[in-house]
Tab-separated table of C-alpha atoms and ligand atoms in Angstrom:
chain	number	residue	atom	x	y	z
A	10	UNK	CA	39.987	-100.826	27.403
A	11	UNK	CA	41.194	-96.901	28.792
A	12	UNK	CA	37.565	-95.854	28.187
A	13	UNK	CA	39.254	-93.122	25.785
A	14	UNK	CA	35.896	-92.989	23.420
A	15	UNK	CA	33.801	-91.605	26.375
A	16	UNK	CA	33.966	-87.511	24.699
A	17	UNK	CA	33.017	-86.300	28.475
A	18	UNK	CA	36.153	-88.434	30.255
A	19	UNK	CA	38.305	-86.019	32.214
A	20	UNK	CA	41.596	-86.004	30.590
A	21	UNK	CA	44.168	-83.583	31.621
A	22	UNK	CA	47.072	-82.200	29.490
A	23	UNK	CA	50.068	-81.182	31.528
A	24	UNK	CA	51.703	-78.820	29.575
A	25	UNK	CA	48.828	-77.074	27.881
A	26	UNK	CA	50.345	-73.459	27.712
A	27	UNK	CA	53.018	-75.162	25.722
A	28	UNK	CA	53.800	-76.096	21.799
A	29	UNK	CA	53.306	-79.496	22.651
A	30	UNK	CA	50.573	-79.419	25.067
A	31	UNK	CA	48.474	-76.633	23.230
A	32	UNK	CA	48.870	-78.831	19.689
A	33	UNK	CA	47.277	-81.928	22.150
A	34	UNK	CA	44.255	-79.579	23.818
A	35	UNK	CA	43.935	-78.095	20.580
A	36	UNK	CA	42.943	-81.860	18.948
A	37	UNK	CA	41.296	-83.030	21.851
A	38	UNK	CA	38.852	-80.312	21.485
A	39	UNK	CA	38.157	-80.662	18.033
A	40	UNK	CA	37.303	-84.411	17.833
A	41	UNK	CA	34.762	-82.913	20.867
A	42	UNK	CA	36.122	-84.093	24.307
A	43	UNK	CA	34.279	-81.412	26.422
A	44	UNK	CA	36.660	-82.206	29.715
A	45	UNK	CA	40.062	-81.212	28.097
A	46	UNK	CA	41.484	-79.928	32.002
A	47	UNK	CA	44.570	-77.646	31.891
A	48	UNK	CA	46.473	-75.709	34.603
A	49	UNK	CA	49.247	-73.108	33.822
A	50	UNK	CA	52.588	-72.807	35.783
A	51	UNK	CA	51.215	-70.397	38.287
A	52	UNK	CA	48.017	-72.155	39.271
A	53	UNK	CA	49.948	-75.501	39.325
A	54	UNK	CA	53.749	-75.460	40.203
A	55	UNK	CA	54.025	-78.967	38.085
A	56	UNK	CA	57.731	-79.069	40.569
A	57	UNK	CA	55.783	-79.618	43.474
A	58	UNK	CA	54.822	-83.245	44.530
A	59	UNK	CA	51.968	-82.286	47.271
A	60	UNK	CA	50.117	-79.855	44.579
A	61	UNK	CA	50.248	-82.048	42.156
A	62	UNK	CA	49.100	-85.046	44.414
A	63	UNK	CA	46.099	-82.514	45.671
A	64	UNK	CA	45.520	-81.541	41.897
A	65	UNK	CA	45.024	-85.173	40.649
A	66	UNK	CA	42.853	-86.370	43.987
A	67	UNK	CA	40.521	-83.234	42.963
A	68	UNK	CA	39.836	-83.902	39.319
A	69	UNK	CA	40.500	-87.712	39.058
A	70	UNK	CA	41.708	-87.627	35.065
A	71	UNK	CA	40.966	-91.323	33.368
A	72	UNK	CA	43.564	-89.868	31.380
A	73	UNK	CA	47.014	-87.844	30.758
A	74	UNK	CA	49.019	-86.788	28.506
A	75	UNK	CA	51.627	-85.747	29.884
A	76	UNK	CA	54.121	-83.255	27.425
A	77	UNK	CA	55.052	-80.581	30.668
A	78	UNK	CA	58.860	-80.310	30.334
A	79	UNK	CA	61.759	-77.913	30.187
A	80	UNK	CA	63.051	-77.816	26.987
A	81	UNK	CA	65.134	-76.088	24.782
A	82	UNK	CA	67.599	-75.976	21.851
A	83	UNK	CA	71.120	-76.843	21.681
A	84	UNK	CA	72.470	-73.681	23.041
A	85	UNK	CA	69.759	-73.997	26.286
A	86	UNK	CA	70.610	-77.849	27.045
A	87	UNK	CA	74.472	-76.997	27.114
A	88	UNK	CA	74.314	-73.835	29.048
A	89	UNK	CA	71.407	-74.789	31.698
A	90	UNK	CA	72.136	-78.404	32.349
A	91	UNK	CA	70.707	-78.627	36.022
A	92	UNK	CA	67.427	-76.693	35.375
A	93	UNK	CA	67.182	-79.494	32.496
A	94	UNK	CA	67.601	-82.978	34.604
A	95	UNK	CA	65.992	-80.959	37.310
A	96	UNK	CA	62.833	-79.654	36.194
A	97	UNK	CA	61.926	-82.920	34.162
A	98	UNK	CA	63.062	-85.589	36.502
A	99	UNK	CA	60.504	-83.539	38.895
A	100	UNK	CA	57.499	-83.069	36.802
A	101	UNK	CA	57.839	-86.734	35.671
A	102	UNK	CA	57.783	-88.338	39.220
A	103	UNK	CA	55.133	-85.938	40.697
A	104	UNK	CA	52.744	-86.056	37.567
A	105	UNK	CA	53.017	-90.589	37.178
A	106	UNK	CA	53.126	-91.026	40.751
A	107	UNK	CA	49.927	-88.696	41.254
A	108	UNK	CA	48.522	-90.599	38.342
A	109	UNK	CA	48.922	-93.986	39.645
A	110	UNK	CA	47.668	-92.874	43.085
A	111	UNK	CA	44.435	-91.316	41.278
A	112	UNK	CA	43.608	-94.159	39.522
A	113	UNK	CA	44.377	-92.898	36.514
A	114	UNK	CA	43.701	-95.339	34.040
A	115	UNK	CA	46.302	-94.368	30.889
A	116	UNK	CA	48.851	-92.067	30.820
A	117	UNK	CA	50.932	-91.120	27.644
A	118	UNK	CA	54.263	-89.490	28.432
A	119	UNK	CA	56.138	-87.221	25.509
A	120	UNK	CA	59.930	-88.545	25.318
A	121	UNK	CA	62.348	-87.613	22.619
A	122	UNK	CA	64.142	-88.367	20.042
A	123	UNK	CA	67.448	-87.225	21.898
A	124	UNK	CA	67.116	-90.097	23.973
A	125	UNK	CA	68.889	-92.453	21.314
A	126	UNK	CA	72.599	-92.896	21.191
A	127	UNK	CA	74.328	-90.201	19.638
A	128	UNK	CA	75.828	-92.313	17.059
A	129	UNK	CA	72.261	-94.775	16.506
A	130	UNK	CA	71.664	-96.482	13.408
A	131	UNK	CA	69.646	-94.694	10.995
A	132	UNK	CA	66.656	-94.522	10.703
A	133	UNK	CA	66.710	-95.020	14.619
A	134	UNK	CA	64.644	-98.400	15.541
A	135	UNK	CA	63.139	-98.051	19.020
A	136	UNK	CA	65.324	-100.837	19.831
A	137	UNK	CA	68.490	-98.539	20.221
A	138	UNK	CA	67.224	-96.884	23.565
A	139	UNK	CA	70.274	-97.840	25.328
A	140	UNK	CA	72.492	-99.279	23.035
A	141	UNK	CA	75.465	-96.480	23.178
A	142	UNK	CA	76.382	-93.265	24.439
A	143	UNK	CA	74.505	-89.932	24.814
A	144	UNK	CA	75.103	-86.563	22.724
A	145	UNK	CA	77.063	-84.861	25.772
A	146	UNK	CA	75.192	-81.222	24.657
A	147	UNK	CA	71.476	-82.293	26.043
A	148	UNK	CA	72.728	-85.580	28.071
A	149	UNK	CA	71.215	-83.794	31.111
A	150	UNK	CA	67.627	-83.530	29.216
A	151	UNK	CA	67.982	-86.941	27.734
A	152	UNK	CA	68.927	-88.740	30.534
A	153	UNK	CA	66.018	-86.980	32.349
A	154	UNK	CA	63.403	-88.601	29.378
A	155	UNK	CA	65.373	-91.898	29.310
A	156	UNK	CA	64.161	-92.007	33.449
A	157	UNK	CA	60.542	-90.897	32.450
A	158	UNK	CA	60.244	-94.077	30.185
A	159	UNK	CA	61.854	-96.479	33.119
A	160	UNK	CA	59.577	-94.405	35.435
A	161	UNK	CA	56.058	-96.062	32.979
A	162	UNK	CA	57.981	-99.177	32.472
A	163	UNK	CA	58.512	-99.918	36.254
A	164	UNK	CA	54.790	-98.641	37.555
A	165	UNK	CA	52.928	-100.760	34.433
A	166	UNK	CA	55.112	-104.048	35.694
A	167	UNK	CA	55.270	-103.733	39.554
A	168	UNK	CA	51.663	-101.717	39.892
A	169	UNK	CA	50.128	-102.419	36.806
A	170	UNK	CA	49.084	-99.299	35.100
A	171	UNK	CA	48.817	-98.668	31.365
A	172	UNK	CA	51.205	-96.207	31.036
A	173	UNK	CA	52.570	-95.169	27.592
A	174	UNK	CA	55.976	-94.061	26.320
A	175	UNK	CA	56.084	-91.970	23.028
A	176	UNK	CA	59.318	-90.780	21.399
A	177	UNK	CA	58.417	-87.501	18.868
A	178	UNK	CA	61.069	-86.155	16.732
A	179	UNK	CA	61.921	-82.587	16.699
A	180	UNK	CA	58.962	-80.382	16.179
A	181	UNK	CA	58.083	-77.155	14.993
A	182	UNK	CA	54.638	-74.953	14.989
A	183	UNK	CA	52.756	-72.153	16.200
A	184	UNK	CA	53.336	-70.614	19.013
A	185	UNK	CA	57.158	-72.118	19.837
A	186	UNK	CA	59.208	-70.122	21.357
A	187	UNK	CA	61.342	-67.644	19.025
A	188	UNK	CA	64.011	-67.099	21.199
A	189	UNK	CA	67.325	-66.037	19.430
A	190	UNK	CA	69.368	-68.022	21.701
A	191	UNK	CA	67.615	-70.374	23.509
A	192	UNK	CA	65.067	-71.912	20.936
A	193	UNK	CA	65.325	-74.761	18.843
A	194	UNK	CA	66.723	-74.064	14.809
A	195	UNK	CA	63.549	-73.559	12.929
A	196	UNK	CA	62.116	-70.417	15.339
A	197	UNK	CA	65.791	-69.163	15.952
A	198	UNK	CA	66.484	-68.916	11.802
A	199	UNK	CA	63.171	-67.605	11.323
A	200	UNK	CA	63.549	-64.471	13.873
A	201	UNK	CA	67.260	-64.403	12.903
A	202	UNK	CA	65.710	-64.274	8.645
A	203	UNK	CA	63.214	-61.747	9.682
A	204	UNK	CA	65.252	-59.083	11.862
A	205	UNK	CA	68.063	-59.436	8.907
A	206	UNK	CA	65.044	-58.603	6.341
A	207	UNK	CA	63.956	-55.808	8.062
A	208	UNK	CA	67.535	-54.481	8.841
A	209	UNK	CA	68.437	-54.839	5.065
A	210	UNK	CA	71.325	-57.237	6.227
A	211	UNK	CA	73.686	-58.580	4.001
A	212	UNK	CA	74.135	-62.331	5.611
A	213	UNK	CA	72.808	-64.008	8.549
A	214	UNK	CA	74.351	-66.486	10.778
A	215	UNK	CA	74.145	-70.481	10.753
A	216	UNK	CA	75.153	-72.358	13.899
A	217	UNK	CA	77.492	-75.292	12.850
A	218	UNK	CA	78.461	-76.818	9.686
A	219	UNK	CA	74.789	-76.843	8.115
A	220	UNK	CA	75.506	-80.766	7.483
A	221	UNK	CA	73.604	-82.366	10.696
A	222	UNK	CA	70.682	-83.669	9.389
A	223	UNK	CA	67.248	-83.260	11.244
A	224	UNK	CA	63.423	-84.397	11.235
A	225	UNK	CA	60.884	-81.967	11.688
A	226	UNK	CA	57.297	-82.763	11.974
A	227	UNK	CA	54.695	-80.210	12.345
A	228	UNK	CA	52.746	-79.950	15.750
A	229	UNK	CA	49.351	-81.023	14.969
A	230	UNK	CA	50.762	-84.005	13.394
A	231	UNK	CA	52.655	-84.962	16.399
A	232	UNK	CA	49.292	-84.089	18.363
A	233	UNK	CA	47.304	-86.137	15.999
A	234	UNK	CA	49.701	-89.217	16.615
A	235	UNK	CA	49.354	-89.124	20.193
A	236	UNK	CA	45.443	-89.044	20.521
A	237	UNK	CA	45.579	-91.991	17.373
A	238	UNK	CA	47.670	-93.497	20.180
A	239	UNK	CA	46.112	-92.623	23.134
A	240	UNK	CA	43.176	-94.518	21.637
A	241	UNK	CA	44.547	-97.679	19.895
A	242	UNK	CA	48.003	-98.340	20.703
A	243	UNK	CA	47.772	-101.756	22.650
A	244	UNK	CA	51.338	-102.727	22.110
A	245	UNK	CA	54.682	-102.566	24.985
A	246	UNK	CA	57.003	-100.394	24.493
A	247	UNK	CA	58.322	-97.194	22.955
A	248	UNK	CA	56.921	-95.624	19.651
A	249	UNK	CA	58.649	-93.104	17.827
A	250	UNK	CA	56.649	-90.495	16.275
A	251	UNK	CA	58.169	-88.462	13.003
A	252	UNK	CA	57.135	-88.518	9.399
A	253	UNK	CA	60.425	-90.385	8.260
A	254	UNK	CA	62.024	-87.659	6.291
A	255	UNK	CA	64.971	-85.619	7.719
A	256	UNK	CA	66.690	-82.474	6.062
A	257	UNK	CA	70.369	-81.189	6.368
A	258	UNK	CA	70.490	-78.012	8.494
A	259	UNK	CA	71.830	-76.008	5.460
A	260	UNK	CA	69.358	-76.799	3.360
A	261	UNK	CA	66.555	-76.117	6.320
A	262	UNK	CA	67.872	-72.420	6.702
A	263	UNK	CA	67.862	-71.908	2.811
A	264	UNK	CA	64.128	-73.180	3.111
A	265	UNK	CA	63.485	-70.602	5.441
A	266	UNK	CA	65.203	-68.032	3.904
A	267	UNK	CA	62.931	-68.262	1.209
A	268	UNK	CA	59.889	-68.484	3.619
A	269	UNK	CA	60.747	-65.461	5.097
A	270	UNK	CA	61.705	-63.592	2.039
A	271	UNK	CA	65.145	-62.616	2.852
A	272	UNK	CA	67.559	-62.131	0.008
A	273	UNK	CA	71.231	-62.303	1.430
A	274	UNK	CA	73.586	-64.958	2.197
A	275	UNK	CA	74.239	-67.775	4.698
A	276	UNK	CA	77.083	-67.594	7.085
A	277	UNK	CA	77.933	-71.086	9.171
A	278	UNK	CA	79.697	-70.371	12.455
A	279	UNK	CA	81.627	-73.724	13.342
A	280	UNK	CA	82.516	-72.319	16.705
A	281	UNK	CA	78.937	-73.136	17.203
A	282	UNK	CA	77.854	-77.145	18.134
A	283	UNK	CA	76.700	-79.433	15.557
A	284	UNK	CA	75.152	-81.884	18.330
A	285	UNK	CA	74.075	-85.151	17.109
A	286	UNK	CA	75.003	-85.679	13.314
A	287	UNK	CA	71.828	-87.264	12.223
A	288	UNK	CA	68.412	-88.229	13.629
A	289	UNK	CA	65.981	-89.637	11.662
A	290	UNK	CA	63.532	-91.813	13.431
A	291	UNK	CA	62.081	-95.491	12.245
A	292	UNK	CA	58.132	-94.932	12.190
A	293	UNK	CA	57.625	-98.152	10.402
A	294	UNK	CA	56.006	-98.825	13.922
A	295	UNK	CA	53.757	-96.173	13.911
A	296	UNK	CA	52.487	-96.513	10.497
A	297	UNK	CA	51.938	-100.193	10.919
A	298	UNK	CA	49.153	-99.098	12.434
A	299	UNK	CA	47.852	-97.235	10.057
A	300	UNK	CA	48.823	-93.307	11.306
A	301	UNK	CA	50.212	-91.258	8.661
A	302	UNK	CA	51.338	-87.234	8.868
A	303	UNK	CA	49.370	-84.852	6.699
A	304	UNK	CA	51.429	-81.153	6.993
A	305	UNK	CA	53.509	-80.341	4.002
A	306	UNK	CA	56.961	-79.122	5.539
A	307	UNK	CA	56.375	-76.485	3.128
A	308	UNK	CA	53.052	-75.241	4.415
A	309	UNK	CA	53.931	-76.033	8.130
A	310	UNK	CA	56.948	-73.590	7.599
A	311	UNK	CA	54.910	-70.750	5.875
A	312	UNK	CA	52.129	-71.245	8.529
A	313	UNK	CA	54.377	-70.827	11.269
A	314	UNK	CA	55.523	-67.556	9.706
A	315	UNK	CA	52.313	-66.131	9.778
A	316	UNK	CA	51.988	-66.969	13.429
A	317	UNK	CA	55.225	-64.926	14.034
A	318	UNK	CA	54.550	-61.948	12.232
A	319	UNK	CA	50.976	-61.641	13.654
A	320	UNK	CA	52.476	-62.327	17.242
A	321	UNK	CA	55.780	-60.925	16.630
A	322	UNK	CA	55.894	-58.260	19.591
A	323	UNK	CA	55.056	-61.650	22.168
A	324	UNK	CA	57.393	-63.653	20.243
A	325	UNK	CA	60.531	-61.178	20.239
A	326	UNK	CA	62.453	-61.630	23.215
B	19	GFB	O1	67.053	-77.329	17.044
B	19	GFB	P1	68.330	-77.672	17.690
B	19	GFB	O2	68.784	-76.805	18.793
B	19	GFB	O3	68.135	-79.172	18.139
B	19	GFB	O4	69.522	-77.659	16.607
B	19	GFB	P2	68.988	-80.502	18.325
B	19	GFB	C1	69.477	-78.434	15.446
B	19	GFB	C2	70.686	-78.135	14.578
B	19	GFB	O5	70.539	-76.825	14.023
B	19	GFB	C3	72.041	-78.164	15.285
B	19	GFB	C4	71.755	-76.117	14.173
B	19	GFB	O6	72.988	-78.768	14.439
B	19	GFB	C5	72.350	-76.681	15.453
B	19	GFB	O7	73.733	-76.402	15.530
B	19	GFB	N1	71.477	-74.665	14.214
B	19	GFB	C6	71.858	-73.774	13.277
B	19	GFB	C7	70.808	-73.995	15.171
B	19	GFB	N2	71.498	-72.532	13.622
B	19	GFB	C8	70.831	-72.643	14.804
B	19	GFB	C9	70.210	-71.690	15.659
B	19	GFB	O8	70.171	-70.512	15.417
B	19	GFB	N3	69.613	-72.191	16.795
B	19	GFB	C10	69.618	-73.528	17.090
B	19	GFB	N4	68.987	-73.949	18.200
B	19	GFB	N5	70.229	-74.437	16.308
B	19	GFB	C11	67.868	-80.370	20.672
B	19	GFB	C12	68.231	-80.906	22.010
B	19	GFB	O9	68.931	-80.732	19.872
B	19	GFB	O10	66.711	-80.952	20.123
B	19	GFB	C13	67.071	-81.119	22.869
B	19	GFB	O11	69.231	-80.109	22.570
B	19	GFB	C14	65.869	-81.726	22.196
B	19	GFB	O12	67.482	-81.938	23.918
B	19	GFB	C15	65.584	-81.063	20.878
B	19	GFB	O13	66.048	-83.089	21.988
B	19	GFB	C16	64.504	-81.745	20.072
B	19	GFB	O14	68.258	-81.555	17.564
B	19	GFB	O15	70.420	-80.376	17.992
């Protein structure tokens, strides 16, 4: 056994400043693990093998979670590729090779769900890593996550760690980043709904069609997931994480249209990229075993409103 249920076990979350991260920290915390490490960007450069080898020998985590990666929405993953492969193919090989070296004794690393073939059967099985081509807009990224989960694979069979490979579908909370070009859909629509509101706009713009279809699951609940995994997930493999629902992108931005309270039309620009046409994940795995979601899309929406209007001068880019 990892040793998980020891509450004062050091256990350090690489990407804490993040949505992901934070969301992890967050429920670490709260079921009372007092040794919840973090290290932001400038006290840790995540890039850089020899800091990260001296950071791991110094605090010896039993365990990591490890959800540090560039990311980005459509528009970002087309128009950096480099900083994409880059930046993760780095911060994967410095933070599992540190690991290993430390002794760590279980290590969960945050794929996603981008790493399927563009074209997967639906709802995606785990089983399809592999089985076709990429989406070319965030090949870069997903190529990147598809060499994080070889990266566990190949240290658990020639090294024997315990080192876990979780797939989350897209996500959405507090404190993502709103960025009107660079985010992903559900931050970029809301800032897009609420500058429209406030500048008494007549229509506001839709990238695409509006008919990909997405899954969104709320933050905590992917955070929940992981520690439920963290703990009991004894199984090889990949795991997707999502709540098994997905939503076409028209009817998303109508959703938050209404969240936001603004009262004019939708406008789809098809000059824009659609990306993958569908991705809704198979969690019959994950709730074999008992894990369910809990956050109403509706309420996970509304809450993340709130967050933006009380931090909208951070948030505004
Ligand atoms: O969230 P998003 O960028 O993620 O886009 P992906 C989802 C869908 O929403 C696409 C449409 O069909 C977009 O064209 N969309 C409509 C918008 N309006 C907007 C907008 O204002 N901003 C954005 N961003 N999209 C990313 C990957 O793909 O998902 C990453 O590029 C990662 O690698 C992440 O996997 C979870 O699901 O298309």
């Amino acid at each position: 056994m990892s040793h998980f249920e020891d509450l004062d076990t050091p256990i350090y979350v690489a990407g804490h400043a993040g949505l992901v991260g934070g969301a992890i920290s967050r429920a670490l915390k709260a079921r009372g693990y007092t040794r919840v490490i973090g290290r932001t960007r400038a006290d840790l450069d995540l890039e850089d093998p020899a800091a990260v080898r001296r950071f791991f020998e110094r605090e010896r985590p039993t365990h990591v979670f490890l959800a540090a990666a560039k990311v980005g929405g459509i528009h970002a993953n087309n128009t950096y590729p480099a900083d994409f492969i880059r930046s993760n193919l780095l911060i994967q090989l410095n933070v599992v090779e540190a690991a290993y070296r430390a002794g760590t004794r279980r290590l969960m690393f945050l794929g996603s769900s981008c790493i399927y073939p563009k074209l997967a059967r639906q709802p995606i099985p785990e089983d399809e890593l592999l089985a076709g081509r990429l989406e070319p807009t965030n090949q870069p990224y997903a190529v990147a996550k598809i060499a994080g989960i070889e990266l566990c694979d190949s240290y658990n069979r020639q090294y024997g760690t315990d080192f876990v490979s979780v797939m989350p579908t897209n996500l959405y909370g507090p404190g993502d980043n709103f960025d009107l070009q660079n985010a992903h859909v559900i931050p970029a629509l809301m800032h897009r709904f609420h500058l429209a509101k406030l500048a008494g706009d007549s229509s506001v713009t839709v990238w695409g069609s509006g008919k990909p279809r997405r899954e969104f699951l709320h933050v905590d609940d992917l955070a929940d997931a992981c520690v439920f995994l963290m703990k009991g997930y004894e199984g090889r493999g990949i795991i997707n994480i999502g709540c098994g629902e997905d939503v076409a992108i028209a009817e998303l931005a109508q959703t938050i249209r209404d969240v936001v309270g603004f009262a004019g039309r939708l406008e789809f620009d098809a000059s824009k990229p659609d990306g993958t046409p569908r991705k809704l994940l198979d969690v019959s795995k994950l709730f074999a075993l008992g894990w369910r979601p809990r956050v109403r899309f509706a309420d996970g929406l509304a809450d993340v409103y709130r967050w933006f209007c009380a931090h909208e001068s951070d948030a505004r880019r």
